[in-house]
Short mmCIF file of N, CA and C in Angstrom, two decimals:
data_model
loop_
_atom_site.label_atom_id
_atom_site.label_comp_id
_atom_site.label_asym_id
_atom_site.label_seq_id
_atom_site.Cartn_x
_atom_site.Cartn_y
_atom_site.Cartn_z
N ALA A 28 0.71 -1.57 0.29
CA ALA A 28 -0.31 -0.15 0.04
C ALA A 28 0.68 1.25 -0.06
N LEU A 29 2.07 0.96 0.20
CA LEU A 29 2.92 2.21 0.62
C LEU A 29 3.91 2.42 -1.39
N ALA A 30 3.94 1.61 -2.16
CA ALA A 30 4.78 1.63 -2.59
C ALA A 30 4.13 3.13 -3.91
N ASP A 31 5.18 3.56 -4.17
CA ASP A 31 4.46 5.29 -4.47
C ASP A 31 6.08 5.32 -5.89
N ASP A 32 6.49 4.11 -6.29
CA ASP A 32 7.37 3.85 -7.19
C ASP A 32 7.68 3.49 -8.87
N ALA A 33 8.55 2.94 -9.50
CA ALA A 33 8.42 1.96 -10.62
C ALA A 33 7.60 0.58 -10.21
N ASN A 34 8.63 0.47 -8.75
CA ASN A 34 9.33 -1.35 -8.53
C ASN A 34 6.82 -1.10 -7.07
N SER A 35 6.25 0.00 -7.21
CA SER A 35 5.14 -1.13 -6.93
C SER A 35 4.84 -2.22 -7.63
N MET A 36 5.05 -1.99 -9.26
CA MET A 36 4.61 -3.72 -9.39
C MET A 36 4.89 -4.54 -9.06
N PHE A 37 5.57 -5.37 -8.52
CA PHE A 37 6.40 -6.44 -7.95
C PHE A 37 5.58 -6.49 -6.80
N TRP A 38 4.63 -5.03 -5.38
CA TRP A 38 3.97 -5.31 -4.70
C TRP A 38 2.48 -5.26 -4.76
N ASN A 39 2.50 -4.28 -5.80
CA ASN A 39 0.67 -3.80 -6.15
C ASN A 39 0.48 -4.02 -7.53
N PRO A 40 0.85 -3.61 -8.77
CA PRO A 40 0.60 -3.10 -9.78
C PRO A 40 -0.44 -2.04 -9.57
N SER A 41 -1.77 -2.23 -8.53
CA SER A 41 -2.63 -0.60 -8.75
C SER A 41 -1.82 0.27 -7.91
N GLY A 42 -0.32 0.41 -7.66
CA GLY A 42 0.69 1.22 -6.95
C GLY A 42 0.71 2.15 -8.20
N LEU A 43 0.57 1.48 -9.88
CA LEU A 43 1.27 2.45 -11.18
C LEU A 43 -0.24 3.08 -10.84
N ALA A 44 -0.99 3.21 -10.35
CA ALA A 44 -2.76 3.99 -11.14
C ALA A 44 -2.26 5.94 -10.64
N PHE A 45 -1.57 5.68 -9.35
CA PHE A 45 -0.92 6.56 -8.55
C PHE A 45 0.18 7.65 -9.48
N GLN A 46 1.47 7.05 -9.96
CA GLN A 46 2.34 7.63 -11.14
C GLN A 46 1.89 8.40 -12.11
N GLN A 47 2.25 9.81 -12.30
CA GLN A 47 2.39 10.29 -13.13
C GLN A 47 3.57 10.78 -14.12
N ASN A 48 4.98 9.92 -14.01
CA ASN A 48 4.99 10.51 -15.08
C ASN A 48 6.06 8.88 -15.35
N THR A 49 7.46 9.12 -15.70
CA THR A 49 8.16 7.96 -16.43
C THR A 49 9.22 7.51 -15.64
N GLN A 50 9.08 6.33 -15.23
CA GLN A 50 10.79 6.05 -14.49
C GLN A 50 11.18 4.50 -14.89
N ALA A 51 12.43 4.61 -14.55
CA ALA A 51 13.14 3.31 -14.45
C ALA A 51 14.15 2.83 -13.35
N GLY A 52 13.84 1.48 -13.30
CA GLY A 52 14.90 1.48 -12.46
C GLY A 52 15.41 0.20 -12.69
N LEU A 53 16.82 -0.44 -11.97
CA LEU A 53 17.67 -1.69 -11.91
C LEU A 53 18.14 -1.87 -10.23
N THR A 54 18.42 -2.98 -10.18
CA THR A 54 18.40 -3.64 -8.95
C THR A 54 19.71 -4.80 -8.89
N HIS A 55 20.29 -5.12 -8.55
CA HIS A 55 21.44 -6.02 -8.52
C HIS A 55 21.53 -6.54 -6.88
N ALA A 56 21.23 -7.64 -6.65
CA ALA A 56 21.83 -8.42 -5.30
C ALA A 56 22.34 -9.88 -5.51
N ASN A 57 23.56 -9.56 -4.61
CA ASN A 57 24.49 -10.81 -4.65
C ASN A 57 23.39 -11.97 -3.66
N TRP A 58 23.33 -12.97 -3.43
CA TRP A 58 22.74 -13.77 -2.42
C TRP A 58 24.15 -14.33 -1.75
N LEU A 59 24.10 -15.05 -0.36
CA LEU A 59 25.38 -15.25 0.08
C LEU A 59 25.88 -15.43 -0.46
N PRO A 60 26.75 -14.57 -0.43
CA PRO A 60 28.24 -13.66 -0.86
C PRO A 60 29.12 -14.93 -0.10
N GLU A 61 29.30 -14.58 1.25
CA GLU A 61 29.55 -15.66 1.88
C GLU A 61 30.57 -16.85 1.41
N PHE A 62 29.44 -18.00 0.56
CA PHE A 62 29.59 -18.84 0.24
C PHE A 62 29.93 -19.37 -1.18
N ASN A 63 30.43 -17.90 -1.66
CA ASN A 63 30.93 -17.64 -2.76
C ASN A 63 30.79 -19.31 -3.93
N ALA A 64 29.03 -19.41 -3.92
CA ALA A 64 28.37 -19.64 -4.48
C ALA A 64 27.21 -19.19 -6.09
N ASP A 65 28.09 -18.09 -6.74
CA ASP A 65 27.54 -17.53 -8.06
C ASP A 65 26.39 -17.27 -7.75
N LEU A 66 25.20 -16.79 -6.62
CA LEU A 66 24.10 -16.15 -6.57
C LEU A 66 23.55 -15.21 -6.73
N PHE A 67 22.82 -14.63 -7.14
CA PHE A 67 22.04 -13.08 -7.46
C PHE A 67 21.43 -12.96 -8.05
N TYR A 68 20.45 -12.38 -7.77
CA TYR A 68 19.12 -11.23 -8.06
C TYR A 68 19.29 -10.62 -9.01
N GLU A 69 18.90 -10.10 -9.95
CA GLU A 69 18.40 -8.85 -10.46
C GLU A 69 16.97 -8.56 -11.61
N TYR A 70 16.74 -7.53 -11.41
CA TYR A 70 15.44 -6.84 -11.59
C TYR A 70 15.44 -5.05 -12.04
N LEU A 71 14.83 -5.32 -13.00
CA LEU A 71 15.11 -4.70 -14.73
C LEU A 71 13.49 -3.64 -14.29
N VAL A 72 12.96 -2.37 -14.18
CA VAL A 72 12.06 -1.93 -14.36
C VAL A 72 11.78 -0.76 -14.87
N GLY A 73 10.53 -0.15 -16.34
CA GLY A 73 10.09 1.00 -15.85
C GLY A 73 9.00 0.89 -16.57
N THR A 74 8.41 2.31 -15.97
CA THR A 74 7.25 3.27 -16.57
C THR A 74 6.61 3.95 -17.35
N TYR A 75 5.80 3.55 -17.70
CA TYR A 75 5.39 4.81 -18.63
C TYR A 75 3.79 5.60 -18.88
N HIS A 76 3.28 6.95 -18.19
CA HIS A 76 1.76 6.52 -18.11
C HIS A 76 2.10 7.50 -19.47
N VAL A 77 0.22 7.49 -19.75
CA VAL A 77 -0.73 8.48 -20.17
C VAL A 77 -1.72 8.45 -20.07
N ASP A 78 -1.64 10.14 -19.74
CA ASP A 78 -2.52 11.24 -19.70
C ASP A 78 -4.01 10.44 -19.94
N GLY A 79 -5.76 10.24 -19.49
CA GLY A 79 -6.33 10.14 -19.44
C GLY A 79 -6.46 8.35 -19.50
N VAL A 80 -5.13 7.97 -19.80
CA VAL A 80 -5.66 6.28 -19.64
C VAL A 80 -5.09 5.43 -18.69
N GLY A 81 -3.88 5.88 -18.30
CA GLY A 81 -3.25 5.21 -16.89
C GLY A 81 -1.57 4.70 -17.05
N THR A 82 -1.15 4.27 -16.42
CA THR A 82 -0.04 4.23 -16.80
C THR A 82 0.56 2.61 -16.56
N PHE A 83 1.32 2.18 -17.48
CA PHE A 83 1.74 1.09 -18.53
C PHE A 83 3.65 0.75 -17.76
N GLY A 84 3.74 -0.27 -17.46
CA GLY A 84 4.81 -0.65 -16.83
C GLY A 84 5.50 -1.93 -17.41
N GLY A 85 6.67 -2.33 -17.43
CA GLY A 85 7.16 -3.59 -17.25
C GLY A 85 8.15 -4.08 -16.82
N ASN A 86 8.40 -4.87 -16.47
CA ASN A 86 9.91 -5.59 -15.94
C ASN A 86 9.89 -7.18 -16.52
N VAL A 87 11.63 -7.23 -15.75
CA VAL A 87 12.24 -8.18 -16.13
C VAL A 87 12.67 -8.78 -14.80
N THR A 88 12.94 -9.56 -13.88
CA THR A 88 12.82 -10.44 -13.14
C THR A 88 14.16 -11.47 -13.21
N PHE A 89 15.89 -11.88 -12.95
CA PHE A 89 15.90 -12.63 -13.34
C PHE A 89 16.96 -13.00 -11.37
N LEU A 90 16.80 -14.56 -11.47
CA LEU A 90 17.94 -15.00 -10.33
C LEU A 90 18.28 -16.77 -10.69
N ASN A 91 19.93 -15.63 -10.94
CA ASN A 91 20.92 -16.89 -10.83
C ASN A 91 20.88 -17.52 -9.68
N LEU A 92 21.39 -19.32 -9.72
CA LEU A 92 20.41 -20.00 -8.85
C LEU A 92 22.34 -20.97 -9.11
N GLY A 93 22.49 -20.18 -9.51
CA GLY A 93 24.05 -20.62 -10.00
C GLY A 93 24.41 -22.31 -9.94
N GLU A 94 24.95 -23.08 -10.08
CA GLU A 94 25.99 -24.36 -10.94
C GLU A 94 25.09 -25.68 -9.98
N THR A 95 24.10 -26.50 -10.26
CA THR A 95 24.58 -27.64 -9.69
C THR A 95 24.97 -28.93 -10.26
N GLU A 96 25.11 -29.54 -9.59
CA GLU A 96 26.23 -31.10 -9.66
C GLU A 96 24.26 -32.10 -10.07
N ILE A 97 25.38 -32.82 -10.85
CA ILE A 97 24.22 -34.22 -11.37
C ILE A 97 24.70 -35.17 -11.27
N ARG A 98 23.82 -36.30 -10.83
CA ARG A 98 24.56 -37.57 -10.32
C ARG A 98 23.29 -38.37 -10.26
N ASP A 99 23.50 -38.88 -10.89
CA ASP A 99 22.69 -40.57 -11.18
C ASP A 99 22.33 -41.35 -9.60
N ASN A 100 21.56 -42.12 -9.89
CA ASN A 100 20.79 -42.89 -8.79
C ASN A 100 22.22 -43.51 -7.49
N LEU A 101 23.09 -44.23 -8.52
CA LEU A 101 23.91 -44.49 -7.66
C LEU A 101 25.47 -43.28 -6.89
N GLY A 102 24.87 -42.13 -7.48
CA GLY A 102 25.86 -40.87 -6.61
C GLY A 102 27.05 -40.73 -7.56
N ASN A 103 26.92 -41.36 -8.90
CA ASN A 103 28.48 -40.91 -10.21
C ASN A 103 28.10 -39.52 -10.42
N ARG A 104 28.34 -39.09 -10.62
CA ARG A 104 28.74 -37.45 -11.45
C ARG A 104 28.19 -37.34 -12.82
N LEU A 105 27.14 -36.57 -13.26
CA LEU A 105 26.88 -36.80 -14.45
C LEU A 105 27.65 -35.62 -15.57
N GLY A 106 28.16 -34.30 -13.87
CA GLY A 106 27.96 -33.28 -15.24
C GLY A 106 27.67 -32.30 -14.03
N VAL A 107 27.71 -30.71 -14.78
CA VAL A 107 26.83 -29.88 -13.68
C VAL A 107 26.05 -28.69 -14.64
N THR A 108 25.52 -28.27 -14.63
CA THR A 108 24.67 -27.13 -15.33
C THR A 108 24.62 -26.02 -14.08
N ASN A 109 24.24 -24.74 -15.41
CA ASN A 109 23.92 -23.71 -14.89
C ASN A 109 22.17 -23.25 -14.36
N SER A 110 21.57 -22.90 -13.36
CA SER A 110 20.73 -23.51 -13.04
C SER A 110 19.77 -21.32 -12.47
N PHE A 111 18.88 -20.68 -13.59
CA PHE A 111 17.94 -20.07 -13.82
C PHE A 111 16.63 -20.32 -13.48
N GLN A 112 15.75 -18.76 -12.32
CA GLN A 112 14.54 -18.52 -13.51
C GLN A 112 13.79 -16.71 -14.01
N LEU A 113 13.99 -16.57 -14.61
CA LEU A 113 13.13 -15.89 -15.12
C LEU A 113 11.85 -16.04 -15.53
N ALA A 114 11.09 -13.83 -14.81
CA ALA A 114 9.98 -13.84 -15.51
C ALA A 114 10.23 -12.75 -16.19
N VAL A 115 9.50 -12.37 -17.05
CA VAL A 115 8.80 -10.87 -17.95
C VAL A 115 6.96 -10.79 -17.75
N ALA A 116 6.74 -9.91 -17.12
CA ALA A 116 6.14 -8.70 -16.82
C ALA A 116 5.53 -7.28 -17.63
N SER A 117 3.71 -7.73 -17.76
CA SER A 117 4.11 -5.98 -17.98
C SER A 117 2.74 -5.63 -17.14
N SER A 118 2.60 -4.32 -16.49
CA SER A 118 1.58 -4.25 -16.10
C SER A 118 0.39 -2.75 -16.51
N TYR A 119 -0.41 -3.10 -15.86
CA TYR A 119 -1.18 -1.65 -15.68
C TYR A 119 -1.59 -1.28 -14.98
N GLY A 120 -1.64 0.25 -14.46
CA GLY A 120 -2.97 0.78 -12.87
C GLY A 120 -3.27 1.82 -14.13
N VAL A 121 -4.79 2.29 -13.16
CA VAL A 121 -5.29 3.51 -13.76
C VAL A 121 -6.14 3.53 -12.13
N LYS A 122 -6.64 4.67 -12.44
CA LYS A 122 -6.98 5.32 -11.24
C LYS A 122 -8.85 5.50 -11.49
N VAL A 123 -9.18 4.69 -10.69
CA VAL A 123 -10.97 4.78 -11.29
C VAL A 123 -12.27 5.75 -10.59
N SER A 124 -11.09 6.06 -9.01
CA SER A 124 -11.76 7.24 -8.81
C SER A 124 -10.36 7.91 -8.81
N GLU A 125 -10.74 9.10 -7.66
CA GLU A 125 -9.52 10.29 -7.04
C GLU A 125 -9.14 9.23 -6.24
N ARG A 126 -9.81 8.73 -5.20
CA ARG A 126 -8.94 8.13 -4.13
C ARG A 126 -8.42 6.86 -3.74
N LEU A 127 -8.97 5.85 -5.34
CA LEU A 127 -8.88 3.88 -6.22
C LEU A 127 -8.25 4.14 -7.05
N GLY A 128 -7.34 3.00 -7.24
CA GLY A 128 -6.46 2.74 -8.33
C GLY A 128 -6.96 1.35 -8.04
N LEU A 129 -6.98 0.30 -9.17
CA LEU A 129 -6.86 -1.22 -9.56
C LEU A 129 -5.65 -1.00 -10.94
N GLY A 130 -4.88 -2.37 -10.53
CA GLY A 130 -3.96 -2.91 -11.42
C GLY A 130 -4.08 -4.27 -11.69
N THR A 131 -2.87 -4.58 -12.85
CA THR A 131 -3.51 -6.11 -13.21
C THR A 131 -1.48 -6.33 -13.61
N SER A 132 -1.20 -7.28 -14.08
CA SER A 132 0.19 -7.85 -14.87
C SER A 132 -0.10 -9.03 -15.20
N VAL A 133 0.66 -9.56 -15.70
CA VAL A 133 0.33 -10.53 -17.49
C VAL A 133 1.89 -11.15 -16.94
N ARG A 134 2.03 -11.89 -16.50
CA ARG A 134 3.64 -12.51 -16.13
C ARG A 134 4.19 -13.92 -16.68
N PHE A 135 5.17 -13.75 -17.40
CA PHE A 135 5.94 -15.30 -18.21
C PHE A 135 6.64 -15.19 -17.65
N ILE A 136 6.45 -16.86 -17.40
CA ILE A 136 7.34 -17.30 -16.03
C ILE A 136 8.23 -18.57 -16.12
N TYR A 137 9.94 -18.55 -16.98
CA TYR A 137 10.32 -19.75 -17.19
C TYR A 137 11.57 -20.40 -16.00
N SER A 138 11.61 -21.59 -16.05
CA SER A 138 12.36 -21.80 -15.03
C SER A 138 13.45 -22.91 -15.50
N LYS A 139 14.74 -23.24 -15.29
CA LYS A 139 15.48 -24.24 -15.39
C LYS A 139 16.77 -24.37 -14.55
N LEU A 140 16.77 -25.48 -14.46
CA LEU A 140 16.55 -26.37 -13.15
C LEU A 140 17.95 -27.35 -13.39
N THR A 141 17.79 -28.09 -14.72
CA THR A 141 19.40 -28.83 -14.86
C THR A 141 19.12 -28.61 -16.39
N SER A 142 19.62 -29.61 -17.48
CA SER A 142 19.59 -29.48 -18.74
C SER A 142 19.84 -30.77 -19.06
N GLY A 143 19.55 -30.70 -19.87
CA GLY A 143 19.34 -32.46 -20.51
C GLY A 143 18.11 -32.88 -20.19
N GLU A 144 18.21 -34.49 -20.86
CA GLU A 144 17.38 -35.31 -20.29
C GLU A 144 17.70 -36.36 -19.64
N ARG A 145 16.95 -37.25 -18.44
CA ARG A 145 17.71 -37.56 -17.74
C ARG A 145 16.93 -38.72 -17.29
N GLU A 146 17.25 -39.32 -17.35
CA GLU A 146 15.99 -41.11 -17.38
C GLU A 146 14.89 -40.47 -16.67
N GLY A 147 13.38 -40.93 -16.72
CA GLY A 147 13.05 -40.25 -14.70
C GLY A 147 12.64 -39.29 -13.78
N THR A 148 13.15 -38.05 -15.28
CA THR A 148 13.59 -37.15 -14.10
C THR A 148 13.19 -35.18 -15.43
N GLY A 149 12.75 -35.94 -16.47
CA GLY A 149 11.41 -34.93 -17.01
C GLY A 149 13.10 -34.32 -18.06
N SER A 150 12.27 -32.74 -17.95
CA SER A 150 13.44 -31.80 -18.68
C SER A 150 14.50 -30.85 -18.05
N GLY A 151 13.55 -31.17 -17.27
CA GLY A 151 14.06 -29.75 -15.75
C GLY A 151 14.31 -28.75 -16.17
N ARG A 152 13.31 -28.18 -17.29
CA ARG A 152 12.51 -26.82 -17.12
C ARG A 152 11.10 -27.12 -17.18
N ALA A 153 10.65 -25.51 -17.31
CA ALA A 153 9.61 -25.56 -16.58
C ALA A 153 8.55 -24.07 -17.10
N SER A 154 7.56 -23.46 -17.82
CA SER A 154 7.20 -22.74 -18.15
C SER A 154 5.80 -22.18 -17.61
N THR A 155 5.36 -20.94 -17.84
CA THR A 155 3.85 -21.32 -17.10
C THR A 155 3.53 -19.33 -17.50
N PHE A 156 1.93 -19.41 -17.49
CA PHE A 156 1.79 -17.48 -17.29
C PHE A 156 0.95 -17.44 -16.23
N ALA A 157 0.97 -16.28 -15.55
CA ALA A 157 0.63 -15.56 -13.67
C ALA A 157 -0.47 -15.14 -14.73
N THR A 158 -1.23 -14.55 -13.53
CA THR A 158 -1.76 -12.42 -13.41
C THR A 158 -1.64 -12.51 -12.15
N ASP A 159 -1.74 -11.21 -12.03
CA ASP A 159 -2.25 -10.49 -10.79
C ASP A 159 -3.17 -9.95 -10.47
N LEU A 160 -4.16 -9.07 -9.30
CA LEU A 160 -5.34 -8.80 -9.21
C LEU A 160 -5.36 -8.25 -8.43
N SER A 161 -5.00 -6.21 -8.40
CA SER A 161 -4.94 -5.31 -7.16
C SER A 161 -5.64 -4.61 -7.83
N ALA A 162 -5.75 -3.87 -6.24
CA ALA A 162 -6.28 -2.79 -5.58
C ALA A 162 -5.45 -1.49 -5.07
N LEU A 163 -5.95 -0.51 -4.59
CA LEU A 163 -5.08 0.34 -4.09
C LEU A 163 -6.03 1.58 -3.40
N TYR A 164 -6.50 1.62 -2.01
CA TYR A 164 -6.41 2.90 -1.76
C TYR A 164 -6.05 3.68 -1.24
N ARG A 165 -6.40 5.54 -1.16
CA ARG A 165 -5.99 6.31 -0.51
C ARG A 165 -6.65 7.43 0.07
N SER A 166 -6.14 7.17 1.08
CA SER A 166 -7.56 8.78 1.67
C SER A 166 -7.11 10.14 1.64
N ALA A 167 -8.32 10.87 1.87
CA ALA A 167 -7.75 12.15 1.72
C ALA A 167 -6.90 12.71 2.47
N PRO A 168 -6.24 13.44 2.79
CA PRO A 168 -4.61 13.51 3.77
C PRO A 168 -6.11 14.56 4.93
N PHE A 169 -5.60 13.54 6.06
CA PHE A 169 -5.84 14.38 7.31
C PHE A 169 -5.32 14.61 8.62
N SER A 170 -6.14 15.64 9.47
CA SER A 170 -4.25 15.78 10.86
C SER A 170 -4.51 14.57 11.68
N LEU A 171 -3.05 14.20 11.70
CA LEU A 171 -2.59 13.39 12.97
C LEU A 171 -1.55 14.06 14.06
N GLY A 172 -2.18 14.11 15.22
CA GLY A 172 -0.86 14.25 15.94
C GLY A 172 -0.39 15.78 15.15
N GLY A 173 -1.03 16.50 14.69
CA GLY A 173 -0.30 18.01 14.09
C GLY A 173 -0.12 17.42 12.83
N SER A 174 -0.05 16.94 12.44
CA SER A 174 1.20 16.38 11.30
C SER A 174 -0.27 16.03 10.56
N GLN A 175 0.42 15.78 9.08
CA GLN A 175 -0.47 15.63 7.63
C GLN A 175 -0.54 14.17 7.49
N ALA A 176 -1.48 13.24 7.22
CA ALA A 176 -0.95 12.40 6.54
C ALA A 176 -2.55 11.42 6.26
N THR A 177 -1.76 10.75 5.28
CA THR A 177 -3.07 9.99 4.95
C THR A 177 -2.97 8.13 5.26
N PHE A 178 -3.66 7.07 4.87
CA PHE A 178 -4.39 6.77 4.98
C PHE A 178 -4.40 5.38 3.52
N SER A 179 -3.48 4.15 3.22
CA SER A 179 -3.74 3.48 2.06
C SER A 179 -3.55 2.38 2.71
N ALA A 180 -4.09 1.55 2.07
CA ALA A 180 -4.40 -0.14 1.89
C ALA A 180 -4.94 -0.54 0.30
N GLY A 181 -4.07 -1.18 0.62
CA GLY A 181 -3.96 -2.40 -0.38
C GLY A 181 -3.84 -3.78 -0.61
N LEU A 182 -4.75 -4.53 -2.05
CA LEU A 182 -5.39 -5.37 -1.77
C LEU A 182 -3.91 -5.97 -3.50
N ASN A 183 -3.65 -7.68 -3.22
CA ASN A 183 -2.94 -7.75 -4.50
C ASN A 183 -3.31 -9.33 -4.58
N ILE A 184 -3.88 -9.37 -5.50
CA ILE A 184 -4.26 -11.72 -5.07
C ILE A 184 -2.91 -11.52 -6.84
N ALA A 185 -1.96 -12.42 -6.04
CA ALA A 185 -0.37 -12.43 -6.97
C ALA A 185 -0.73 -14.12 -7.15
N ASN A 186 0.18 -14.32 -8.77
CA ASN A 186 0.25 -15.30 -9.24
C ASN A 186 -0.75 -16.30 -9.54
N LEU A 187 -1.88 -15.85 -10.18
CA LEU A 187 -2.76 -16.40 -10.35
C LEU A 187 -2.61 -16.96 -12.22
N GLY A 188 -2.41 -18.63 -12.15
CA GLY A 188 -2.42 -19.22 -13.24
C GLY A 188 -1.88 -20.33 -13.13
N GLY A 189 -1.96 -21.01 -14.27
CA GLY A 189 -0.55 -22.47 -13.97
C GLY A 189 0.43 -22.21 -13.16
N THR A 190 0.90 -23.75 -13.06
CA THR A 190 2.15 -23.48 -12.40
C THR A 190 3.21 -24.53 -13.10
N LEU A 191 4.74 -24.62 -12.04
CA LEU A 191 5.44 -25.47 -12.92
C LEU A 191 5.81 -26.78 -12.31
N ASP A 192 5.92 -27.50 -14.15
CA ASP A 192 5.33 -28.67 -14.17
C ASP A 192 6.70 -28.95 -14.93
N PHE A 193 8.10 -29.40 -13.88
CA PHE A 193 9.00 -30.19 -14.77
C PHE A 193 8.92 -31.51 -15.10
N ASN A 194 7.51 -32.74 -14.58
CA ASN A 194 7.77 -33.73 -15.57
C ASN A 194 6.59 -33.39 -16.53
N LYS A 195 5.98 -32.85 -17.06
CA LYS A 195 5.01 -32.89 -17.60
C LYS A 195 5.48 -33.16 -19.32
N ASP A 196 6.88 -32.77 -20.02
CA ASP A 196 7.56 -33.13 -20.54
C ASP A 196 8.39 -34.70 -21.14
N GLU A 197 8.82 -35.07 -20.18
CA GLU A 197 9.00 -36.50 -19.29
C GLU A 197 9.07 -36.80 -20.63
N VAL A 198 10.25 -37.66 -20.76
CA VAL A 198 10.89 -38.67 -22.09
C VAL A 198 9.64 -40.11 -22.27
N GLY A 199 8.62 -40.39 -23.41
CA GLY A 199 7.82 -41.26 -23.38
C GLY A 199 7.01 -40.77 -21.91
N LYS A 200 6.11 -39.98 -21.76
CA LYS A 200 5.27 -39.79 -21.16
C LYS A 200 4.77 -38.64 -21.07
N ASP A 201 3.27 -38.01 -21.35
CA ASP A 201 2.62 -37.55 -21.40
C ASP A 201 1.35 -36.83 -20.43
#
């Protein structure tokens, strides 16, 4: 309910309804750097406001999960693969009244946990689509303890849609 910049679509896409400018942002975070596992997260985001229509946004999220050893049932090392997750989304937010905004996001999600086919393990890759439906209410300013304040309440029903099924492409099965 507090996000008021381009990053709002990550938390609640209806936050875009209250934005009236163009923004861009980039986030990079090393995960668990003390383990030297090459885990990191990147998030690229941008918004564009169209008067009388609303605010459009898009983002790309990339999570590098580092290297994973592949072993057979006997523990023999079969190789190493790089694993990652990727999501690409477009969002939209619009004011339906002075105090209420509605928003939505549509997202494509791709996950690669391993490479190649291994008997009985599936492809190690999966993808799906998901959507968010959201609302954001912001009150008129009011006096609270001698200061001006506002009240905000948000709702985001996130990731409605399919699931990541890593076994659906398993060789010989459907």
